Amino acid sequence: MAHPKRRHSTTRRDKRRTHDALSTKALAVDATTGEIHLRHRAHVFEGNLYYKGKLVVESYEKA
């Protein structure tokens, strides 16, 4: 593997690391239930599974 011949400055290191920050998760509010959930994901509300505001599975239980 290649090894650097000279040390990189802290400025160069920090410039590279500027893109490593985590972004916040995108949240949405379901129109029918009012539940806050992750976008493009199904969510459980009162034992039922909802996706895009529609009931997908009734009496859904996680195994």
CSV table of C-alpha atoms in Angstrom, one decimal:
chain,number,residue,atom,x,y,z
A,1,MET,CA,0.0,0.0,0.0
A,2,ALA,CA,1.1,3.6,-0.7
A,3,HIS,CA,2.3,5.7,2.2
A,4,PRO,CA,2.6,9.5,2.1
A,5,LYS,CA,6.2,10.7,1.8
A,6,ARG,CA,5.4,14.0,3.5
A,7,ARG,CA,2.9,14.8,6.2
A,8,HIS,CA,-0.4,16.4,5.2
A,9,SER,CA,-1.3,19.6,7.0
A,10,THR,CA,-4.3,19.8,9.4
A,11,THR,CA,-5.9,22.2,6.9
A,12,ARG,CA,-5.8,19.6,4.1
A,13,ARG,CA,-7.1,16.9,6.5
A,14,ASP,CA,-10.0,19.1,7.7
A,15,LYS,CA,-10.9,20.1,4.1
A,16,ARG,CA,-11.3,16.4,3.3
A,17,ARG,CA,-13.4,15.8,6.4
A,18,THR,CA,-15.9,18.6,5.7
A,19,HIS,CA,-18.1,16.1,3.8
A,20,ASP,CA,-18.2,13.5,6.5
A,21,ALA,CA,-20.9,15.1,8.7
A,22,LEU,CA,-24.1,13.2,9.1
A,23,SER,CA,-27.3,14.7,7.7
A,24,THR,CA,-30.6,14.7,9.6
A,25,LYS,CA,-33.2,12.1,8.7
A,26,ALA,CA,-36.1,13.3,6.6
A,27,LEU,CA,-39.3,13.0,8.6
A,28,ALA,CA,-42.9,13.2,7.3
A,29,VAL,CA,-46.4,13.4,8.9
A,30,ASP,CA,-48.9,10.8,7.8
A,31,ALA,CA,-52.1,12.4,6.5
A,32,THR,CA,-54.5,9.8,7.9
A,33,THR,CA,-52.9,9.0,11.2
A,34,GLY,CA,-50.9,12.1,12.0
A,35,GLU,CA,-48.0,9.9,12.9
A,36,ILE,CA,-44.4,11.2,12.4
A,37,HIS,CA,-42.3,8.6,10.4
A,38,LEU,CA,-39.3,8.3,8.1
A,39,ARG,CA,-40.1,9.2,4.5
A,40,HIS,CA,-40.7,6.4,2.1
A,41,ARG,CA,-41.0,3.8,4.9
A,42,ALA,CA,-44.0,1.9,6.2
A,43,HIS,CA,-44.9,2.6,9.9
A,44,VAL,CA,-47.0,1.0,12.6
A,45,PHE,CA,-49.8,2.9,14.2
A,46,GLU,CA,-52.0,1.3,16.8
A,47,GLY,CA,-51.1,-2.2,15.6
A,48,ASN,CA,-51.7,-1.5,11.9
A,49,LEU,CA,-49.2,-1.0,9.2
A,50,TYR,CA,-49.5,2.1,7.0
A,51,TYR,CA,-47.7,3.2,3.9
A,52,LYS,CA,-48.4,6.5,1.9
A,53,GLY,CA,-51.5,7.1,4.2
A,54,LYS,CA,-53.1,3.8,3.3
A,55,LEU,CA,-53.7,0.8,5.5
A,56,VAL,CA,-51.5,-2.0,4.2
A,57,VAL,CA,-51.7,-4.7,6.9
A,58,GLU,CA,-54.4,-4.8,9.6
A,59,SER,CA,-53.3,-6.0,13.1
A,60,TYR,CA,-49.7,-6.1,12.1
A,61,GLU,CA,-47.3,-7.4,14.8
A,62,LYS,CA,-43.5,-7.5,14.6
A,63,ALA,CA,-42.1,-10.9,15.0
